[in-house]
Amino acid sequence: ALQDNRRILNPFGWLAFESSQKDVVYSPLPLYHSLALVVGWAGAIQVGATFAFRKRFSASEFWKDIKKFGATCFMYIGELPRYLINRPKSEYIENTTLKKMLGVGFRKDIWDNFKSRFHIEHILEFYGATEGAAGLFNIEEVPGMIGRRTIPGIIIAVKVNEETGEFYKDKEGFLIECNSGETGMMLAKIEENSAFLGYKDKSKTNERVIRNVLEKGDVYFNTGDLVNLHDDNWVSFADRYGDTFRWKGENVSTMEVESILNSFGGFEMCNVYGVEIPKTDGKAGMICIKLND
């Protein structure tokens, strides 16, 4: 996905947090991850905060790091909060400086318990993609929601056949928007002032761009994510569609894994897909292999 400096230096959700140079932002994510680079590092620069990070997340060392750095904000993805809440109480939690969290994939079933157990004042959940044209924010801290649609027509969910991936259309040939209580494919409108630059490979860009969605001439980016619509324009994540699945906050390409496996030889064919595992977030990779005779 293509990026420009304007987007990387966007302060993103920091203003909603009322963050300042007094904050210390802690990220246990590698800087090639957009959450660490675009939101964490660049966001800290914008408000003059201190940015602290380590190579990889460690649940056993987490609270020790928080105390060492005096961290006030934690950048999280997917499973990380669950890893922390499943661990025994740490001696370093007492009088912790950590008050705010910013990230993606915080699950509804542990939200309230996590806040009360670790004395977290605010959790800001959001939805965004490196190549996406728009994002969603949950600044009202509603558990389980990735954000709220505030401007009509910018973020929409449309009806899709979840088996074939084909969009349902009305009699005029336009896509059909979902109503509250329904699940659909999330699309983000591409406008002149959108941050969408597409991919280096133009064919990939063309695959994700849909034209004439709700009216003739409009253009939308297909996020590839199925979402649930709720009352008051709230949105929750449902599933990742297509030849990718999400595990531990990362998108995994089934075709890429298959091509690597096939390069070893000895396989007549292989199939890679994601499967749900109880009490975990996302889907784990499953591989079916047929050996050569």
GROMACS .gro file of C-alpha atoms in nm:
model
  293
    1ALA     CA    1   0.000   0.000   0.000
    2LEU     CA    2   0.123   0.350  -0.087
    3GLN     CA    3   0.164   0.618   0.178
    4ASP     CA    4   0.259   0.984   0.180
    5ASN     CA    5   0.411   1.203   0.452
    6ARG     CA    6   0.084   1.393   0.495
    7ARG     CA    7  -0.090   1.080   0.617
    8ILE     CA    8   0.199   0.950   0.828
    9LEU     CA    9   0.215   1.281   1.014
   10ASN     CA   10  -0.158   1.292   1.076
   11PRO     CA   11  -0.221   1.319   1.453
   12PHE     CA   12  -0.503   1.065   1.411
   13GLY     CA   13  -0.695   1.006   1.734
   14TRP     CA   14  -0.461   1.186   1.969
   15LEU     CA   15  -0.668   1.501   1.990
   16ALA     CA   16  -0.965   1.296   2.109
   17PHE     CA   17  -0.743   1.171   2.389
   18GLU     CA   18  -0.636   1.524   2.484
   19SER     CA   19  -0.279   1.395   2.483
   20SER     CA   20   0.014   1.628   2.537
   21GLN     CA   21   0.388   1.643   2.585
   22LYS     CA   22   0.335   1.510   2.937
   23ASP     CA   23   0.231   1.169   2.799
   24VAL     CA   24   0.456   0.868   2.744
   25VAL     CA   25   0.325   0.640   2.469
   26TYR     CA   26   0.424   0.273   2.498
   27SER     CA   27   0.410   0.043   2.195
   28PRO     CA   28   0.519  -0.323   2.203
   29LEU     CA   29   0.468  -0.345   1.826
   30PRO     CA   30   0.732  -0.334   1.549
   31LEU     CA   31   0.754  -0.005   1.362
   32TYR     CA   32   0.659  -0.169   1.033
   33HIS     CA   33   0.312  -0.207   1.183
   34SER     CA   34   0.102   0.097   1.088
   35LEU     CA   35  -0.043   0.124   1.439
   36ALA     CA   36   0.305   0.168   1.586
   37LEU     CA   37   0.439   0.397   1.312
   38VAL     CA   38   0.146   0.605   1.188
   39VAL     CA   39  -0.058   0.622   1.506
   40GLY     CA   40   0.198   0.571   1.782
   41TRP     CA   41   0.527   0.727   1.674
   42ALA     CA   42   0.388   0.996   1.443
   43GLY     CA   43   0.104   1.075   1.683
   44ALA     CA   44   0.350   1.121   1.969
   45ILE     CA   45   0.557   1.357   1.756
   46GLN     CA   46   0.251   1.565   1.671
   47VAL     CA   47   0.161   1.631   2.034
   48GLY     CA   48   0.518   1.637   2.166
   49ALA     CA   49   0.482   1.320   2.372
   50THR     CA   50   0.754   1.065   2.449
   51PHE     CA   51   0.745   0.741   2.249
   52ALA     CA   52   0.873   0.420   2.410
   53PHE     CA   53   0.876   0.080   2.242
   54ARG     CA   54   1.024  -0.269   2.246
   55LYS     CA   55   1.086  -0.521   1.968
   56ARG     CA   56   0.801  -0.754   2.057
   57PHE     CA   57   0.520  -0.782   2.308
   58SER     CA   58   0.588  -0.963   2.636
   59ALA     CA   59   0.297  -1.022   2.873
   60SER     CA   60   0.536  -1.110   3.157
   61GLU     CA   61   0.741  -0.791   3.112
   62PHE     CA   62   0.455  -0.556   3.024
   63TRP     CA   63   0.385  -0.393   3.361
   64LYS     CA   64   0.755  -0.375   3.438
   65ASP     CA   65   0.799  -0.176   3.115
   66ILE     CA   66   0.507   0.050   3.202
   67LYS     CA   67   0.669   0.136   3.534
   68LYS     CA   68   1.017   0.175   3.384
   69PHE     CA   69   0.902   0.421   3.118
   70GLY     CA   70   0.629   0.585   3.324
   71ALA     CA   71   0.396   0.510   3.033
   72THR     CA   72   0.054   0.678   3.033
   73CYS     CA   73  -0.078   0.534   2.704
   74PHE     CA   74  -0.058   0.184   2.558
   75MET     CA   75  -0.092   0.097   2.187
   76TYR     CA   76  -0.269  -0.240   2.152
   77ILE     CA   77  -0.394  -0.480   1.887
   78GLY     CA   78  -0.626  -0.781   1.903
   79GLU     CA   79  -0.512  -1.040   2.152
   80LEU     CA   80  -0.275  -0.828   2.363
   81PRO     CA   81  -0.532  -0.716   2.625
   82ARG     CA   82  -0.651  -1.075   2.662
   83TYR     CA   83  -0.295  -1.197   2.724
   84LEU     CA   84  -0.261  -0.940   3.002
   85ILE     CA   85  -0.590  -1.013   3.175
   86ASN     CA   86  -0.517  -1.388   3.174
   87ARG     CA   87  -0.193  -1.342   3.367
   88PRO     CA   88  -0.153  -1.336   3.747
   89LYS     CA   89  -0.140  -0.995   3.914
   90SER     CA   90   0.196  -0.826   3.868
   91GLU     CA   91   0.388  -0.655   4.147
   92TYR     CA   92   0.440  -0.361   3.909
   93ILE     CA   93   0.069  -0.280   3.867
   94GLU     CA   94   0.045  -0.097   4.200
   95ASN     CA   95   0.023   0.281   4.145
   96THR     CA   96   0.054   0.232   3.768
   97THR     CA   97   0.084   0.541   3.548
   98LEU     CA   98  -0.108   0.376   3.263
   99LYS     CA   99  -0.441   0.552   3.214
  100LYS     CA  100  -0.521   0.541   2.842
  101MET     CA  101  -0.526   0.283   2.563
  102LEU     CA  102  -0.551   0.328   2.189
  103GLY     CA  103  -0.580   0.051   1.932
  104VAL     CA  104  -0.786  -0.202   1.740
  105GLY     CA  105  -0.959  -0.529   1.818
  106PHE     CA  106  -1.044  -0.489   2.188
  107ARG     CA  107  -1.304  -0.758   2.256
  108LYS     CA  108  -1.634  -0.680   2.424
  109ASP     CA  109  -1.619  -0.974   2.666
  110ILE     CA  110  -1.313  -0.841   2.853
  111TRP     CA  111  -1.359  -0.463   2.811
  112ASP     CA  112  -1.520  -0.373   3.144
  113ASN     CA  113  -1.320  -0.623   3.346
  114PHE     CA  114  -0.993  -0.496   3.198
  115LYS     CA  115  -1.074  -0.132   3.275
  116SER     CA  116  -1.170  -0.200   3.635
  117ARG     CA  117  -0.891  -0.448   3.714
  118PHE     CA  118  -0.610  -0.229   3.577
  119HIS     CA  119  -0.766   0.109   3.659
  120ILE     CA  120  -0.771   0.225   3.297
  121GLU     CA  121  -0.955   0.554   3.254
  122HIS     CA  122  -1.005   0.555   2.876
  123ILE     CA  123  -0.998   0.306   2.589
  124LEU     CA  124  -1.013   0.451   2.238
  125GLU     CA  125  -1.097   0.185   1.981
  126PHE     CA  126  -1.082   0.263   1.609
  127TYR     CA  127  -1.090   0.102   1.268
  128GLY     CA  128  -0.851   0.182   0.988
  129ALA     CA  129  -0.635   0.028   0.719
  130THR     CA  130  -0.302   0.138   0.575
  131GLU     CA  131  -0.456   0.161   0.229
  132GLY     CA  132  -0.808   0.255   0.341
  133ALA     CA  133  -0.987   0.571   0.238
  134ALA     CA  134  -1.153   0.639   0.574
  135GLY     CA  135  -1.169   0.525   0.934
  136LEU     CA  136  -1.401   0.488   1.232
  137PHE     CA  137  -1.355   0.595   1.595
  138ASN     CA  138  -1.517   0.478   1.915
  139ILE     CA  139  -1.440   0.776   2.138
  140GLU     CA  140  -1.751   0.716   2.350
  141GLU     CA  141  -1.598   0.390   2.472
  142VAL     CA  142  -1.888   0.161   2.384
  143PRO     CA  143  -1.760  -0.198   2.437
  144GLY     CA  144  -1.735  -0.409   2.123
  145MET     CA  145  -1.777  -0.124   1.874
  146ILE     CA  146  -1.505  -0.026   1.626
  147GLY     CA  147  -1.662   0.314   1.571
  148ARG     CA  148  -1.958   0.522   1.471
  149ARG     CA  149  -2.058   0.645   1.127
  150THR     CA  150  -2.094   1.020   1.154
  151ILE     CA  151  -2.118   1.140   0.792
  152PRO     CA  152  -2.381   0.970   0.572
  153GLY     CA  153  -2.242   0.791   0.268
  154ILE     CA  154  -1.875   0.797   0.365
  155ILE     CA  155  -1.863   0.459   0.540
  156ILE     CA  156  -2.133   0.217   0.429
  157ALA     CA  157  -2.210  -0.155   0.455
  158VAL     CA  158  -2.367  -0.327   0.157
  159LYS     CA  159  -2.537  -0.663   0.119
  160VAL     CA  160  -2.312  -0.940  -0.011
  161ASN     CA  161  -2.333  -1.313  -0.065
  162GLU     CA  162  -2.087  -1.434   0.198
  163GLU     CA  163  -2.030  -1.759   0.009
  164THR     CA  164  -1.954  -1.620  -0.338
  165GLY     CA  165  -1.852  -1.263  -0.255
  166GLU     CA  166  -2.099  -1.123  -0.507
  167PHE     CA  167  -2.278  -0.801  -0.415
  168TYR     CA  168  -2.656  -0.791  -0.422
  169LYS     CA  169  -2.798  -0.521  -0.649
  170ASP     CA  170  -3.129  -0.344  -0.686
  171LYS     CA  171  -3.332  -0.327  -1.007
  172GLU     CA  172  -3.128  -0.025  -1.123
  173GLY     CA  173  -2.799  -0.208  -1.083
  174PHE     CA  174  -2.674  -0.029  -0.771
  175LEU     CA  175  -2.558  -0.201  -0.452
  176ILE     CA  176  -2.798  -0.235  -0.159
  177GLU     CA  177  -2.712  -0.075   0.173
  178CYS     CA  178  -2.757  -0.270   0.495
  179ASN     CA  179  -2.985  -0.155   0.773
  180SER     CA  180  -2.931  -0.168   1.148
  181GLY     CA  181  -2.920  -0.530   1.266
  182GLU     CA  182  -2.771  -0.656   0.939
  183THR     CA  183  -2.422  -0.768   0.836
  184GLY     CA  184  -2.254  -0.647   0.519
  185MET     CA  185  -1.930  -0.559   0.343
  186MET     CA  186  -1.785  -0.228   0.457
  187LEU     CA  187  -1.698   0.021   0.183
  188ALA     CA  188  -1.526   0.358   0.221
  189LYS     CA  189  -1.597   0.640  -0.021
  190ILE     CA  190  -1.304   0.773  -0.223
  191GLU     CA  191  -1.317   1.149  -0.278
  192GLU     CA  192  -1.068   1.409  -0.397
  193ASN     CA  193  -0.954   1.484  -0.043
  194SER     CA  194  -0.939   1.116   0.061
  195ALA     CA  195  -0.609   0.971   0.185
  196PHE     CA  196  -0.642   0.678  -0.057
  197LEU     CA  197  -0.335   0.628  -0.277
  198GLY     CA  198  -0.395   0.265  -0.362
  199TYR     CA  199  -0.128  -0.001  -0.409
  200LYS     CA  200   0.201   0.001  -0.597
  201ASP     CA  201   0.053  -0.277  -0.809
  202LYS     CA  202  -0.225  -0.101  -1.002
  203SER     CA  203  -0.407  -0.427  -1.068
  204LYS     CA  204  -0.453  -0.471  -0.691
  205THR     CA  205  -0.587  -0.117  -0.668
  206ASN     CA  206  -0.839  -0.187  -0.943
  207GLU     CA  207  -0.954  -0.504  -0.764
  208ARG     CA  208  -1.042  -0.309  -0.449
  209VAL     CA  209  -1.203  -0.007  -0.611
  210ILE     CA  210  -1.577  -0.026  -0.689
  211ARG     CA  211  -1.755   0.228  -0.909
  212ASN     CA  212  -2.123   0.321  -0.940
  213VAL     CA  213  -2.203   0.184  -0.596
  214LEU     CA  214  -2.504   0.389  -0.482
  215GLU     CA  215  -2.523   0.625  -0.777
  216LYS     CA  216  -2.359   0.673  -1.111
  217GLY     CA  217  -2.006   0.809  -1.084
  218ASP     CA  218  -1.936   0.739  -0.717
  219VAL     CA  219  -1.624   0.544  -0.616
  220TYR     CA  220  -1.568   0.328  -0.307
  221PHE     CA  221  -1.284   0.123  -0.159
  222ASN     CA  222  -1.373  -0.236  -0.067
  223THR     CA  223  -1.224  -0.296   0.279
  224GLY     CA  224  -1.277  -0.671   0.258
  225ASP     CA  225  -1.425  -0.665   0.608
  226LEU     CA  226  -1.773  -0.776   0.706
  227VAL     CA  227  -1.929  -0.559   0.977
  228ASN     CA  228  -2.246  -0.554   1.184
  229LEU     CA  229  -2.457  -0.238   1.187
  230HIS     CA  230  -2.622  -0.128   1.512
  231ASP     CA  231  -2.861   0.144   1.623
  232ASP     CA  232  -2.733   0.503   1.636
  233ASN     CA  233  -2.486   0.426   1.353
  234TRP     CA  234  -2.258   0.209   1.565
  235VAL     CA  235  -2.046  -0.053   1.385
  236SER     CA  236  -1.887  -0.375   1.512
  237PHE     CA  237  -1.644  -0.606   1.333
  238ALA     CA  238  -1.786  -0.937   1.205
  239ASP     CA  239  -1.524  -1.114   0.995
  240ARG     CA  240  -1.251  -1.083   0.735
  241TYR     CA  241  -1.369  -1.194   0.390
  242GLY     CA  242  -1.183  -1.354   0.104
  243ASP     CA  243  -0.839  -1.511   0.073
  244THR     CA  244  -0.708  -1.354   0.394
  245PHE     CA  245  -0.771  -1.406   0.762
  246ARG     CA  246  -0.667  -1.211   1.068
  247TRP     CA  247  -0.458  -1.359   1.349
  248LYS     CA  248  -0.301  -1.172   1.641
  249GLY     CA  249  -0.375  -0.840   1.473
  250GLU     CA  250  -0.210  -0.929   1.142
  251ASN     CA  251  -0.365  -1.008   0.805
  252VAL     CA  252  -0.249  -1.341   0.660
  253SER     CA  253  -0.271  -1.409   0.287
  254THR     CA  254  -0.376  -1.769   0.224
  255MET     CA  255  -0.244  -1.753  -0.133
  256GLU     CA  256   0.098  -1.634  -0.015
  257VAL     CA  257   0.126  -1.918   0.238
  258GLU     CA  258   0.012  -2.169  -0.024
  259SER     CA  259   0.271  -2.050  -0.276
  260ILE     CA  260   0.550  -2.088  -0.018
  261LEU     CA  261   0.436  -2.440   0.073
  262ASN     CA  262   0.410  -2.543  -0.292
  263SER     CA  263   0.766  -2.426  -0.355
  264PHE     CA  264   0.901  -2.710  -0.137
  265GLY     CA  265   0.773  -2.981  -0.369
  266GLY     CA  266   0.630  -3.313  -0.268
  267PHE     CA  267   0.279  -3.171  -0.251
  268GLU     CA  268   0.014  -3.238  -0.512
  269MET     CA  269  -0.191  -2.955  -0.369
  270CYS     CA  270  -0.248  -2.763  -0.048
  271ASN     CA  271  -0.521  -2.540   0.089
  272VAL     CA  272  -0.480  -2.273   0.358
  273TYR     CA  273  -0.768  -2.116   0.549
  274GLY     CA  274  -0.852  -1.959   0.882
  275VAL     CA  275  -1.038  -2.137   1.161
  276GLU     CA  276  -1.191  -2.001   1.478
  277ILE     CA  277  -1.052  -2.120   1.813
  278PRO     CA  278  -1.258  -2.077   2.131
  279LYS     CA  279  -1.151  -1.793   2.362
  280THR     CA  280  -0.918  -1.640   2.103
  281ASP     CA  281  -0.960  -1.348   1.864
  282GLY     CA  282  -0.939  -1.374   1.487
  283LYS     CA  283  -0.868  -1.703   1.311
  284ALA     CA  284  -0.570  -1.937   1.322
  285GLY     CA  285  -0.416  -2.082   1.010
  286MET     CA  286  -0.517  -2.434   0.905
  287ILE     CA  287  -0.339  -2.621   0.624
  288CYS     CA  288  -0.467  -2.923   0.431
  289ILE     CA  289  -0.205  -3.103   0.223
  290LYS     CA  290  -0.234  -3.377  -0.037
  291LEU     CA  291   0.103  -3.544  -0.089
  292ASN     CA  292   0.231  -3.667  -0.421
  293ASP     CA  293   0.190  -4.042  -0.473
   0.00000   0.00000   0.00000
